[in-house]
PDB file of C-alpha atoms in Angstrom:
ATOM      1  CA  UNK A 353       0.000   0.000   0.000  1.00 79.00           C
ATOM      2  CA  UNK A 354       1.249   3.524  -0.737  1.00 90.00           C
ATOM      3  CA  UNK A 355       1.467   6.093   2.029  1.00 94.00           C
ATOM      4  CA  UNK A 356      -1.645   7.955   3.175  1.00 95.00           C
ATOM      5  CA  UNK A 357      -0.802  11.658   3.672  1.00 95.00           C
ATOM      6  CA  UNK A 358      -4.153  12.227   5.380  1.00 95.00           C
ATOM      7  CA  UNK A 359      -3.497   9.863   8.297  1.00 97.00           C
ATOM      8  CA  UNK A 360       0.150   8.756   8.345  1.00 98.00           C
ATOM      9  CA  UNK A 361       2.347  10.510  10.911  1.00 98.00           C
ATOM     10  CA  UNK A 362       5.664  11.474   9.306  1.00 98.00           C
ATOM     11  CA  UNK A 363       8.769  12.227  11.348  1.00 98.00           C
ATOM     12  CA  UNK A 364      11.683  14.152   9.800  1.00 98.00           C
ATOM     13  CA  UNK A 365      14.906  14.633  11.770  1.00 98.00           C
ATOM     14  CA  UNK A 366      17.307  17.549  11.226  1.00 97.00           C
ATOM     15  CA  UNK A 367      14.245  19.255   9.790  1.00 97.00           C
ATOM     16  CA  UNK A 368      15.827  22.723   9.564  1.00 96.00           C
ATOM     17  CA  UNK A 369      18.718  21.613   7.327  1.00 95.00           C
ATOM     18  CA  UNK A 370      19.164  21.848   3.555  1.00 95.00           C
ATOM     19  CA  UNK A 371      17.583  18.508   2.734  1.00 98.00           C
ATOM     20  CA  UNK A 372      14.389  18.966   4.740  1.00 98.00           C
ATOM     21  CA  UNK A 373      14.121  22.629   3.710  1.00 97.00           C
ATOM     22  CA  UNK A 374      13.869  21.483   0.092  1.00 98.00           C
ATOM     23  CA  UNK A 375      11.456  18.651   0.934  1.00 98.00           C
ATOM     24  CA  UNK A 376       8.934  20.399   3.192  1.00 98.00           C
ATOM     25  CA  UNK A 377       7.314  22.557   0.462  1.00 97.00           C
ATOM     26  CA  UNK A 378       6.414  19.278  -1.300  1.00 97.00           C
ATOM     27  CA  UNK A 379       4.515  18.080   1.785  1.00 97.00           C
ATOM     28  CA  UNK A 380       1.753  20.683   1.906  1.00 92.00           C
ATOM     29  CA  UNK A 381      -0.746  17.819   1.525  1.00 91.00           C
ATOM     30  CA  UNK A 382       0.719  15.913   4.485  1.00 95.00           C
ATOM     31  CA  UNK A 383      -1.601  16.391   7.447  1.00 96.00           C
ATOM     32  CA  UNK A 384       0.432  14.837  10.296  1.00 97.00           C
ATOM     33  CA  UNK A 385       4.027  16.093  10.458  1.00 98.00           C
ATOM     34  CA  UNK A 386       6.526  15.854  13.314  1.00 98.00           C
ATOM     35  CA  UNK A 387       9.717  17.855  12.758  1.00 98.00           C
ATOM     36  CA  UNK A 388      12.744  17.359  14.983  1.00 98.00           C
ATOM     37  CA  UNK A 389      15.213  20.259  15.160  1.00 97.00           C
ATOM     38  CA  UNK A 390      18.204  21.084  17.329  1.00 92.00           C
ATOM     39  CA  UNK A 391      17.717  24.706  18.358  1.00 93.00           C
ATOM     40  CA  UNK A 392      14.960  26.931  19.731  1.00 95.00           C
ATOM     41  CA  UNK A 393      15.464  29.367  16.835  1.00 95.00           C
ATOM     42  CA  UNK A 394      14.895  26.584  14.282  1.00 96.00           C
ATOM     43  CA  UNK A 395      11.798  25.488  16.196  1.00 97.00           C
ATOM     44  CA  UNK A 396      10.377  29.005  16.126  1.00 97.00           C
ATOM     45  CA  UNK A 397      11.089  29.448  12.415  1.00 97.00           C
ATOM     46  CA  UNK A 398       9.525  26.145  11.360  1.00 97.00           C
ATOM     47  CA  UNK A 399       6.474  26.690  13.573  1.00 97.00           C
ATOM     48  CA  UNK A 400       5.848  29.935  11.697  1.00 96.00           C
ATOM     49  CA  UNK A 401       6.423  28.354   8.284  1.00 96.00           C
ATOM     50  CA  UNK A 402       4.460  25.151   8.969  1.00 96.00           C
ATOM     51  CA  UNK A 403       1.853  25.915  11.657  1.00 95.00           C
ATOM     52  CA  UNK A 404       0.120  22.556  11.143  1.00 93.00           C
ATOM     53  CA  UNK A 405       3.304  20.639  12.062  1.00 97.00           C
ATOM     54  CA  UNK A 406       4.459  19.478  15.487  1.00 98.00           C
ATOM     55  CA  UNK A 407       7.968  20.925  15.852  1.00 98.00           C
ATOM     56  CA  UNK A 408      10.188  19.545  18.599  1.00 98.00           C
ATOM     57  CA  UNK A 409      13.574  20.898  19.663  1.00 97.00           C
ATOM     58  CA  UNK A 410      15.517  17.849  20.807  1.00 95.00           C
ATOM     59  CA  UNK A 411      18.990  16.417  21.305  1.00 93.00           C
ATOM     60  CA  UNK A 412      18.949  13.232  19.227  1.00 95.00           C
ATOM     61  CA  UNK A 413      21.799  11.726  21.246  1.00 95.00           C
ATOM     62  CA  UNK A 414      19.415  10.107  23.723  1.00 94.00           C
ATOM     63  CA  UNK A 415      17.488   6.801  23.613  1.00 94.00           C
ATOM     64  CA  UNK A 416      14.656   8.453  25.542  1.00 95.00           C
ATOM     65  CA  UNK A 417      14.437  11.226  22.945  1.00 96.00           C
ATOM     66  CA  UNK A 418      14.405   8.868  19.980  1.00 97.00           C
ATOM     67  CA  UNK A 419      11.702   6.709  21.572  1.00 97.00           C
ATOM     68  CA  UNK A 420       9.576   9.793  22.188  1.00 97.00           C
ATOM     69  CA  UNK A 421      10.078  11.123  18.656  1.00 98.00           C
ATOM     70  CA  UNK A 422       9.018   7.830  17.074  1.00 98.00           C
ATOM     71  CA  UNK A 423       5.859   7.411  19.162  1.00 97.00           C
ATOM     72  CA  UNK A 424       2.880   6.706  16.837  1.00 97.00           C
ATOM     73  CA  UNK A 425       5.031   7.463  13.750  1.00 98.00           C
ATOM     74  CA  UNK A 426       4.133   5.727  10.477  1.00 98.00           C
ATOM     75  CA  UNK A 427       7.060   6.883   8.355  1.00 98.00           C
ATOM     76  CA  UNK A 428      10.419   8.312   9.370  1.00 98.00           C
ATOM     77  CA  UNK A 429      12.938  10.212   7.260  1.00 98.00           C
ATOM     78  CA  UNK A 430      16.119  10.134   9.282  1.00 98.00           C
ATOM     79  CA  UNK A 431      18.634  12.770   8.225  1.00 98.00           C
ATOM     80  CA  UNK A 432      21.600  12.368  10.530  1.00 96.00           C
ATOM     81  CA  UNK A 433      23.505  15.376  11.922  1.00 92.00           C
ATOM     82  CA  UNK A 434      26.515  15.324   9.583  1.00 88.00           C
ATOM     83  CA  UNK A 435      29.946  15.487  11.233  1.00 89.00           C
ATOM     84  CA  UNK A 436      28.369  15.032  14.668  1.00 90.00           C
ATOM     85  CA  UNK A 437      30.778  12.969  16.799  1.00 92.00           C
ATOM     86  CA  UNK A 438      27.896  10.636  17.696  1.00 94.00           C
ATOM     87  CA  UNK A 439      26.124  10.471  14.318  1.00 95.00           C
ATOM     88  CA  UNK A 440      26.536   6.677  14.097  1.00 96.00           C
ATOM     89  CA  UNK A 441      25.163   6.176  17.627  1.00 97.00           C
ATOM     90  CA  UNK A 442      22.245   8.505  16.889  1.00 97.00           C
ATOM     91  CA  UNK A 443      21.397   6.476  13.791  1.00 98.00           C
ATOM     92  CA  UNK A 444      21.559   3.250  15.799  1.00 98.00           C
ATOM     93  CA  UNK A 445      19.294   4.697  18.507  1.00 97.00           C
ATOM     94  CA  UNK A 446      16.764   5.837  15.896  1.00 98.00           C
ATOM     95  CA  UNK A 447      16.700   2.330  14.415  1.00 98.00           C
ATOM     96  CA  UNK A 448      16.412   0.687  17.833  1.00 97.00           C
ATOM     97  CA  UNK A 449      13.522   2.993  18.730  1.00 98.00           C
ATOM     98  CA  UNK A 450      11.832   2.237  15.411  1.00 98.00           C
ATOM     99  CA  UNK A 451      12.052  -1.482  16.181  1.00 98.00           C
ATOM    100  CA  UNK A 452       9.920  -0.878  19.282  1.00 97.00           C
ATOM    101  CA  UNK A 453       7.254   1.021  17.351  1.00 96.00           C
ATOM    102  CA  UNK A 454       4.074  -0.925  16.497  1.00 97.00           C
ATOM    103  CA  UNK A 455       3.041   1.740  13.969  1.00 98.00           C
ATOM    104  CA  UNK A 456       6.176   2.248  11.843  1.00 98.00           C
ATOM    105  CA  UNK A 457       5.797   1.159   8.218  1.00 98.00           C
ATOM    106  CA  UNK A 458       8.788   2.832   6.538  1.00 98.00           C
ATOM    107  CA  UNK A 459      12.220   3.995   7.679  1.00 98.00           C
ATOM    108  CA  UNK A 460      13.925   6.213   5.088  1.00 98.00           C
ATOM    109  CA  UNK A 461      17.608   6.902   5.722  1.00 98.00           C
ATOM    110  CA  UNK A 462      19.434   9.784   4.084  1.00 98.00           C
ATOM    111  CA  UNK A 463      23.001   8.535   3.758  1.00 98.00           C
ATOM    112  CA  UNK A 464      25.766   9.491   1.309  1.00 98.00           C
ATOM    113  CA  UNK A 465      27.059   8.346  -2.084  1.00 98.00           C
ATOM    114  CA  UNK A 466      29.689   5.587  -1.867  1.00 98.00           C
ATOM    115  CA  UNK A 467      29.656   4.712   1.826  1.00 97.00           C
ATOM    116  CA  UNK A 468      32.370   2.172   0.937  1.00 96.00           C
ATOM    117  CA  UNK A 469      34.928   5.009   1.003  1.00 96.00           C
ATOM    118  CA  UNK A 470      36.512   4.181   4.348  1.00 93.00           C
ATOM    119  CA  UNK A 471      39.104   6.944   4.115  1.00 94.00           C
ATOM    120  CA  UNK A 472      36.354   9.484   4.845  1.00 95.00           C
ATOM    121  CA  UNK A 473      35.041   9.237   8.392  1.00 94.00           C
ATOM    122  CA  UNK A 474      31.615  10.638   7.502  1.00 94.00           C
ATOM    123  CA  UNK A 475      31.134   7.935   4.847  1.00 95.00           C
ATOM    124  CA  UNK A 476      32.320   5.187   7.195  1.00 95.00           C
ATOM    125  CA  UNK A 477      29.939   6.465   9.878  1.00 95.00           C
ATOM    126  CA  UNK A 478      26.929   6.422   7.557  1.00 97.00           C
ATOM    127  CA  UNK A 479      27.866   2.946   6.313  1.00 97.00           C
ATOM    128  CA  UNK A 480      27.608   1.729   9.914  1.00 97.00           C
ATOM    129  CA  UNK A 481      24.088   3.147  10.163  1.00 98.00           C
ATOM    130  CA  UNK A 482      23.163   1.527   6.846  1.00 98.00           C
ATOM    131  CA  UNK A 483      24.417  -1.845   8.101  1.00 98.00           C
ATOM    132  CA  UNK A 484      22.375  -1.584  11.303  1.00 98.00           C
ATOM    133  CA  UNK A 485      19.269  -0.664   9.297  1.00 98.00           C
ATOM    134  CA  UNK A 486      19.678  -3.480   6.764  1.00 98.00           C
ATOM    135  CA  UNK A 487      20.092  -6.054   9.539  1.00 98.00           C
ATOM    136  CA  UNK A 488      17.248  -4.629  11.656  1.00 98.00           C
ATOM    137  CA  UNK A 489      14.392  -6.192   9.705  1.00 97.00           C
ATOM    138  CA  UNK A 490      12.674  -2.812   9.417  1.00 98.00           C
ATOM    139  CA  UNK A 491      11.023  -1.849   6.105  1.00 98.00           C
ATOM    140  CA  UNK A 492      13.623   0.623   4.843  1.00 98.00           C
ATOM    141  CA  UNK A 493      14.861   2.666   1.913  1.00 98.00           C
ATOM    142  CA  UNK A 494      18.379   4.103   1.812  1.00 98.00           C
ATOM    143  CA  UNK A 495      19.034   7.279  -0.191  1.00 98.00           C
ATOM    144  CA  UNK A 496      22.667   8.101  -1.023  1.00 98.00           C
ATOM    145  CA  UNK A 497      23.064  11.676  -2.314  1.00 98.00           C
ATOM    146  CA  UNK A 498      26.338  13.051  -3.631  1.00 98.00           C
ATOM    147  CA  UNK A 499      27.875  16.544  -3.206  1.00 97.00           C
ATOM    148  CA  UNK A 500      25.249  19.302  -2.938  1.00 97.00           C
ATOM    149  CA  UNK A 501      25.248  22.102  -5.506  1.00 98.00           C
ATOM    150  CA  UNK A 502      23.476  24.129  -2.833  1.00 96.00           C
ATOM    151  CA  UNK A 503      26.636  24.296  -0.724  1.00 95.00           C
ATOM    152  CA  UNK A 504      28.121  26.755  -3.217  1.00 96.00           C
ATOM    153  CA  UNK A 505      27.523  30.358  -2.002  1.00 95.00           C
ATOM    154  CA  UNK A 506      26.019  31.580  -5.266  1.00 96.00           C
ATOM    155  CA  UNK A 507      24.422  34.622  -3.606  1.00 95.00           C
ATOM    156  CA  UNK A 508      27.740  35.714  -2.120  1.00 95.00           C
ATOM    157  CA  UNK A 509      29.550  35.336  -5.436  1.00 97.00           C
ATOM    158  CA  UNK A 510      26.861  37.172  -7.396  1.00 96.00           C
ATOM    159  CA  UNK A 511      26.826  39.998  -4.865  1.00 95.00           C
ATOM    160  CA  UNK A 512      30.554  40.665  -4.829  1.00 95.00           C
ATOM    161  CA  UNK A 513      32.013  43.262  -7.167  1.00 95.00           C
ATOM    162  CA  UNK A 514      35.091  41.078  -7.571  1.00 97.00           C
ATOM    163  CA  UNK A 515      33.873  37.593  -6.579  1.00 97.00           C
ATOM    164  CA  UNK A 516      36.276  35.220  -4.869  1.00 97.00           C
ATOM    165  CA  UNK A 517      35.555  31.559  -4.173  1.00 97.00           C
ATOM    166  CA  UNK A 518      37.512  30.134  -1.203  1.00 96.00           C
ATOM    167  CA  UNK A 519      38.508  26.615  -2.301  1.00 96.00           C
ATOM    168  CA  UNK A 520      39.038  24.090   0.500  1.00 96.00           C
ATOM    169  CA  UNK A 521      40.417  21.424  -1.870  1.00 96.00           C
ATOM    170  CA  UNK A 522      41.749  21.090  -5.401  1.00 97.00           C
ATOM    171  CA  UNK A 523      39.493  22.734  -7.957  1.00 97.00           C
ATOM    172  CA  UNK A 524      40.661  20.128 -10.493  1.00 97.00           C
ATOM    173  CA  UNK A 525      39.206  17.111  -8.617  1.00 97.00           C
ATOM    174  CA  UNK A 526      36.113  15.760 -10.360  1.00 98.00           C
ATOM    175  CA  UNK A 527      32.738  15.546  -8.626  1.00 98.00           C
ATOM    176  CA  UNK A 528      29.220  14.450  -9.403  1.00 98.00           C
ATOM    177  CA  UNK A 529      26.671  16.875  -7.944  1.00 98.00           C
ATOM    178  CA  UNK A 530      23.065  16.846  -6.800  1.00 98.00           C
ATOM    179  CA  UNK A 531      20.571  19.698  -6.475  1.00 98.00           C
ATOM    180  CA  UNK A 532      18.582  19.564  -3.235  1.00 98.00           C
ATOM    181  CA  UNK A 533      15.417  20.072  -5.296  1.00 98.00           C
ATOM    182  CA  UNK A 534      16.163  16.742  -7.027  1.00 98.00           C
ATOM    183  CA  UNK A 535      16.916  15.019  -3.728  1.00 98.00           C
ATOM    184  CA  UNK A 536      13.635  16.350  -2.334  1.00 98.00           C
ATOM    185  CA  UNK A 537      11.733  15.011  -5.349  1.00 98.00           C
ATOM    186  CA  UNK A 538      13.345  11.590  -4.847  1.00 98.00           C
ATOM    187  CA  UNK A 539      12.537  11.611  -1.119  1.00 98.00           C
ATOM    188  CA  UNK A 540       8.939  12.538  -1.891  1.00 98.00           C
ATOM    189  CA  UNK A 541       8.549   9.745  -4.455  1.00 98.00           C
ATOM    190  CA  UNK A 542       9.997   7.145  -2.086  1.00 98.00           C
ATOM    191  CA  UNK A 543       7.866   8.413   0.804  1.00 98.00           C
ATOM    192  CA  UNK A 544       4.552   8.464  -1.085  1.00 97.00           C
ATOM    193  CA  UNK A 545       5.023   5.299  -3.172  1.00 98.00           C
ATOM    194  CA  UNK A 546       6.431   3.397  -0.177  1.00 97.00           C
ATOM    195  CA  UNK A 547       6.188  -0.355  -0.953  1.00 96.00           C
ATOM    196  CA  UNK A 548       7.654   0.078  -4.420  1.00 96.00           C
ATOM    197  CA  UNK A 549      10.888   1.216  -2.766  1.00 98.00           C
ATOM    198  CA  UNK A 550      11.190  -1.050   0.265  1.00 98.00           C
ATOM    199  CA  UNK A 551      14.628  -2.615   0.842  1.00 98.00           C
ATOM    200  CA  UNK A 552      16.229  -0.483  -1.874  1.00 98.00           C
ATOM    201  CA  UNK A 553      19.428   1.544  -1.866  1.00 98.00           C
ATOM    202  CA  UNK A 554      19.519   4.432  -4.334  1.00 98.00           C
ATOM    203  CA  UNK A 555      22.723   6.282  -5.309  1.00 98.00           C
ATOM    204  CA  UNK A 556      21.579   9.810  -6.183  1.00 98.00           C
ATOM    205  CA  UNK A 557      23.384  12.100  -8.645  1.00 98.00           C
ATOM    206  CA  UNK A 558      21.987  14.973 -10.727  1.00 98.00           C
ATOM    207  CA  UNK A 559      24.829  15.853 -13.105  1.00 98.00           C
ATOM    208  CA  UNK A 560      25.231  13.756 -16.239  1.00 98.00           C
ATOM    209  CA  UNK A 561      29.020  13.990 -16.093  1.00 97.00           C
ATOM    210  CA  UNK A 562      31.722  14.827 -13.540  1.00 97.00           C
ATOM    211  CA  UNK A 563      32.384  18.518 -12.954  1.00 98.00           C
ATOM    212  CA  UNK A 564      35.260  20.033 -11.004  1.00 98.00           C
ATOM    213  CA  UNK A 565      34.863  23.046  -8.743  1.00 97.00           C
ATOM    214  CA  UNK A 566      37.037  24.967 -11.205  1.00 98.00           C
ATOM    215  CA  UNK A 567      34.623  24.157 -14.034  1.00 98.00           C
ATOM    216  CA  UNK A 568      31.703  25.057 -11.769  1.00 98.00           C
ATOM    217  CA  UNK A 569      33.243  28.485 -11.091  1.00 98.00           C
ATOM    218  CA  UNK A 570      33.715  28.992 -14.827  1.00 98.00           C
ATOM    219  CA  UNK A 571      29.985  28.358 -15.379  1.00 98.00           C
ATOM    220  CA  UNK A 572      29.077  30.777 -12.595  1.00 98.00           C
ATOM    221  CA  UNK A 573      31.436  33.400 -14.053  1.00 98.00           C
ATOM    222  CA  UNK A 574      29.664  33.224 -17.405  1.00 97.00           C
ATOM    223  CA  UNK A 575      26.223  33.480 -15.758  1.00 97.00           C
ATOM    224  CA  UNK A 576      26.990  36.514 -13.556  1.00 97.00           C
ATOM    225  CA  UNK A 577      29.244  38.224 -16.146  1.00 97.00           C
ATOM    226  CA  UNK A 578      32.060  38.477 -13.589  1.00 97.00           C
ATOM    227  CA  UNK A 579      35.290  36.537 -13.354  1.00 97.00           C
ATOM    228  CA  UNK A 580      35.155  34.427 -10.188  1.00 98.00           C
ATOM    229  CA  UNK A 581      38.656  34.209  -8.782  1.00 97.00           C
ATOM    230  CA  UNK A 582      39.659  31.128  -6.815  1.00 97.00           C
ATOM    231  CA  UNK A 583      41.458  31.467  -3.487  1.00 96.00           C
ATOM    232  CA  UNK A 584      43.138  28.178  -2.556  1.00 96.00           C
ATOM    233  CA  UNK A 585      43.033  27.944   1.232  1.00 96.00           C
ATOM    234  CA  UNK A 586      45.824  26.356   3.207  1.00 95.00           C
ATOM    235  CA  UNK A 587      44.836  23.226   5.119  1.00 94.00           C
ATOM    236  CA  UNK A 588      44.003  24.836   8.468  1.00 94.00           C
ATOM    237  CA  UNK A 589      41.916  27.582   6.840  1.00 94.00           C
ATOM    238  CA  UNK A 590      40.206  24.963   4.688  1.00 94.00           C
ATOM    239  CA  UNK A 591      39.160  22.994   7.776  1.00 93.00           C
ATOM    240  CA  UNK A 592      37.905  26.181   9.419  1.00 92.00           C
ATOM    241  CA  UNK A 593      35.884  27.074   6.315  1.00 92.00           C
ATOM    242  CA  UNK A 594      34.108  23.694   6.352  1.00 90.00           C
ATOM    243  CA  UNK A 595      33.353  24.043  10.070  1.00 90.00           C
ATOM    244  CA  UNK A 596      32.088  27.599   9.557  1.00 87.00           C
ATOM    245  CA  UNK A 597      29.678  26.384   6.866  1.00 85.00           C
ATOM    246  CA  UNK A 598      28.402  23.607   9.129  1.00 80.00           C
ATOM    247  CA  UNK A 599      28.332  25.295  12.522  1.00 81.00           C
ATOM    248  CA  UNK A 600      28.853  29.011  11.965  1.00 80.00           C
ATOM    249  CA  UNK A 601      32.094  28.810  13.957  1.00 79.00           C
ATOM    250  CA  UNK A 602      35.468  27.098  13.827  1.00 78.00           C
ATOM    251  CA  UNK A 603      36.470  27.296  17.501  1.00 83.00           C
ATOM    252  CA  UNK A 604      35.117  25.162  20.322  1.00 85.00           C
ATOM    253  CA  UNK A 605      34.290  22.293  17.940  1.00 87.00           C
ATOM    254  CA  UNK A 606      34.697  18.687  19.072  1.00 90.00           C
ATOM    255  CA  UNK A 607      38.016  17.292  17.801  1.00 92.00           C
ATOM    256  CA  UNK A 608      36.227  14.270  16.337  1.00 92.00           C
ATOM    257  CA  UNK A 609      34.220  16.633  14.138  1.00 91.00           C
ATOM    258  CA  UNK A 610      37.445  18.340  13.059  1.00 92.00           C
ATOM    259  CA  UNK A 611      38.923  14.922  12.264  1.00 93.00           C
ATOM    260  CA  UNK A 612      35.999  14.234   9.929  1.00 93.00           C
ATOM    261  CA  UNK A 613      36.403  17.562   8.116  1.00 93.00           C
ATOM    262  CA  UNK A 614      40.159  17.060   7.781  1.00 95.00           C
ATOM    263  CA  UNK A 615      39.852  13.575   6.319  1.00 95.00           C
ATOM    264  CA  UNK A 616      37.200  14.697   3.833  1.00 95.00           C
ATOM    265  CA  UNK A 617      39.331  17.620   2.615  1.00 95.00           C
ATOM    266  CA  UNK A 618      42.373  15.398   2.087  1.00 96.00           C
ATOM    267  CA  UNK A 619      40.288  12.871   0.160  1.00 96.00           C
ATOM    268  CA  UNK A 620      38.583  15.486  -2.008  1.00 96.00           C
ATOM    269  CA  UNK A 621      41.909  17.175  -2.688  1.00 94.00           C
ATOM    270  CA  UNK A 622      43.205  14.019  -4.356  1.00 94.00           C
ATOM    271  CA  UNK A 623      40.209  12.069  -5.612  1.00 94.00           C
ATOM    272  CA  UNK A 624      36.829  13.826  -5.693  1.00 95.00           C
ATOM    273  CA  UNK A 625      33.705  11.645  -5.840  1.00 97.00           C
ATOM    274  CA  UNK A 626      31.717  10.636  -8.920  1.00 98.00           C
ATOM    275  CA  UNK A 627      28.572   8.652  -9.698  1.00 98.00           C
ATOM    276  CA  UNK A 628      25.741   8.242 -12.208  1.00 98.00           C
ATOM    277  CA  UNK A 629      22.430  10.092 -12.652  1.00 98.00           C
ATOM    278  CA  UNK A 630      20.334   7.241 -14.082  1.00 98.00           C
ATOM    279  CA  UNK A 631      18.780   6.109 -10.795  1.00 98.00           C
ATOM    280  CA  UNK A 632      17.766   9.611  -9.744  1.00 98.00           C
ATOM    281  CA  UNK A 633      16.129  10.388 -13.093  1.00 98.00           C
ATOM    282  CA  UNK A 634      14.201   7.123 -12.950  1.00 98.00           C
ATOM    283  CA  UNK A 635      13.011   7.937  -9.424  1.00 98.00           C
ATOM    284  CA  UNK A 636      11.806  11.468 -10.110  1.00 98.00           C
ATOM    285  CA  UNK A 637      10.451  10.798 -13.614  1.00 98.00           C
ATOM    286  CA  UNK A 638      12.198  13.743 -15.264  1.00 98.00           C
ATOM    287  CA  UNK A 639      15.624  14.950 -16.283  1.00 98.00           C
ATOM    288  CA  UNK A 640      17.831  15.831 -13.339  1.00 98.00           C
ATOM    289  CA  UNK A 641      18.929  19.413 -12.711  1.00 98.00           C
ATOM    290  CA  UNK A 642      22.241  20.196 -14.413  1.00 98.00           C
ATOM    291  CA  UNK A 643      24.681  22.613 -12.834  1.00 98.00           C
ATOM    292  CA  UNK A 644      24.124  25.478 -15.269  1.00 97.00           C
ATOM    293  CA  UNK A 645      20.346  25.119 -14.832  1.00 97.00           C
ATOM    294  CA  UNK A 646      20.792  25.216 -11.058  1.00 98.00           C
ATOM    295  CA  UNK A 647      22.797  28.449 -11.337  1.00 98.00           C
ATOM    296  CA  UNK A 648      20.016  29.998 -13.460  1.00 97.00           C
ATOM    297  CA  UNK A 649      17.379  28.989 -10.875  1.00 96.00           C
ATOM    298  CA  UNK A 650      19.401  30.391  -7.955  1.00 96.00           C
ATOM    299  CA  UNK A 651      20.145  33.661  -9.733  1.00 96.00           C
ATOM    300  CA  UNK A 652      16.454  33.971 -10.578  1.00 95.00           C
ATOM    301  CA  UNK A 653      15.576  33.523  -6.905  1.00 93.00           C
ATOM    302  CA  UNK A 654      18.019  36.255  -5.955  1.00 90.00           C
ATOM    303  CA  UNK A 655      16.268  38.679  -8.305  1.00 82.00           C
TER     304      UNK A 655
END
């Protein structure tokens, strides 16, 4: 049976992040929503945007919290707190709580492309959550998105008279990219169609071919009619820039989180990460968003 948006209670974790922010506008027809966020400010913002939803500010690193969040839930989209030192444990606690739920029909895990890449701690962490979910016996779907286009500060670059992109790793390394609007469409299809997607793992890529950050900046330059210069950050500044994007600060961060950022930067500097767009396009039933199209959409939003 497909999902029933009129009666099914849907839980989304990390509901104030990029992934959920793109998904929530597609759920206007969903009557019973429970959104888990980390901060009081996020709770206030989402309550204003989605007054029909139950918004809960909670620390996910607690078995009691996860049990409470999953009470009466029919479907769960678990988006783990990336780079959190306890992300693996949080994922395990969510799965364990789901196993105790008599109402749960679908556990959707947002993971990452190529969890086999052990050299990156964030990939290894998410692979551990995937393993626990697969062995749990729960009805699951695993989504594995690649690098987000939406992490590029297009508004900042367009607004600068002489735009400069601070590069944390080699701008020659090749990447496959995904637009959060495409990820949201895939999440929505999996959520609504449910049984069609049980026990599946979907690698999710938007771009039809690999694209380096240098090539991405060249596309942006042509779209904004300004030459985007690239500033190659030294290693320490590169780590700080990643932490600033994630947490809004680089000091006072758990060393295990810094370890994760450092390992990712070193990997990306030498290898990048690439995949294929076929699965995503099949899931969403349309052509995936290409990078130049994404730039056009974002510049249109700015206007």
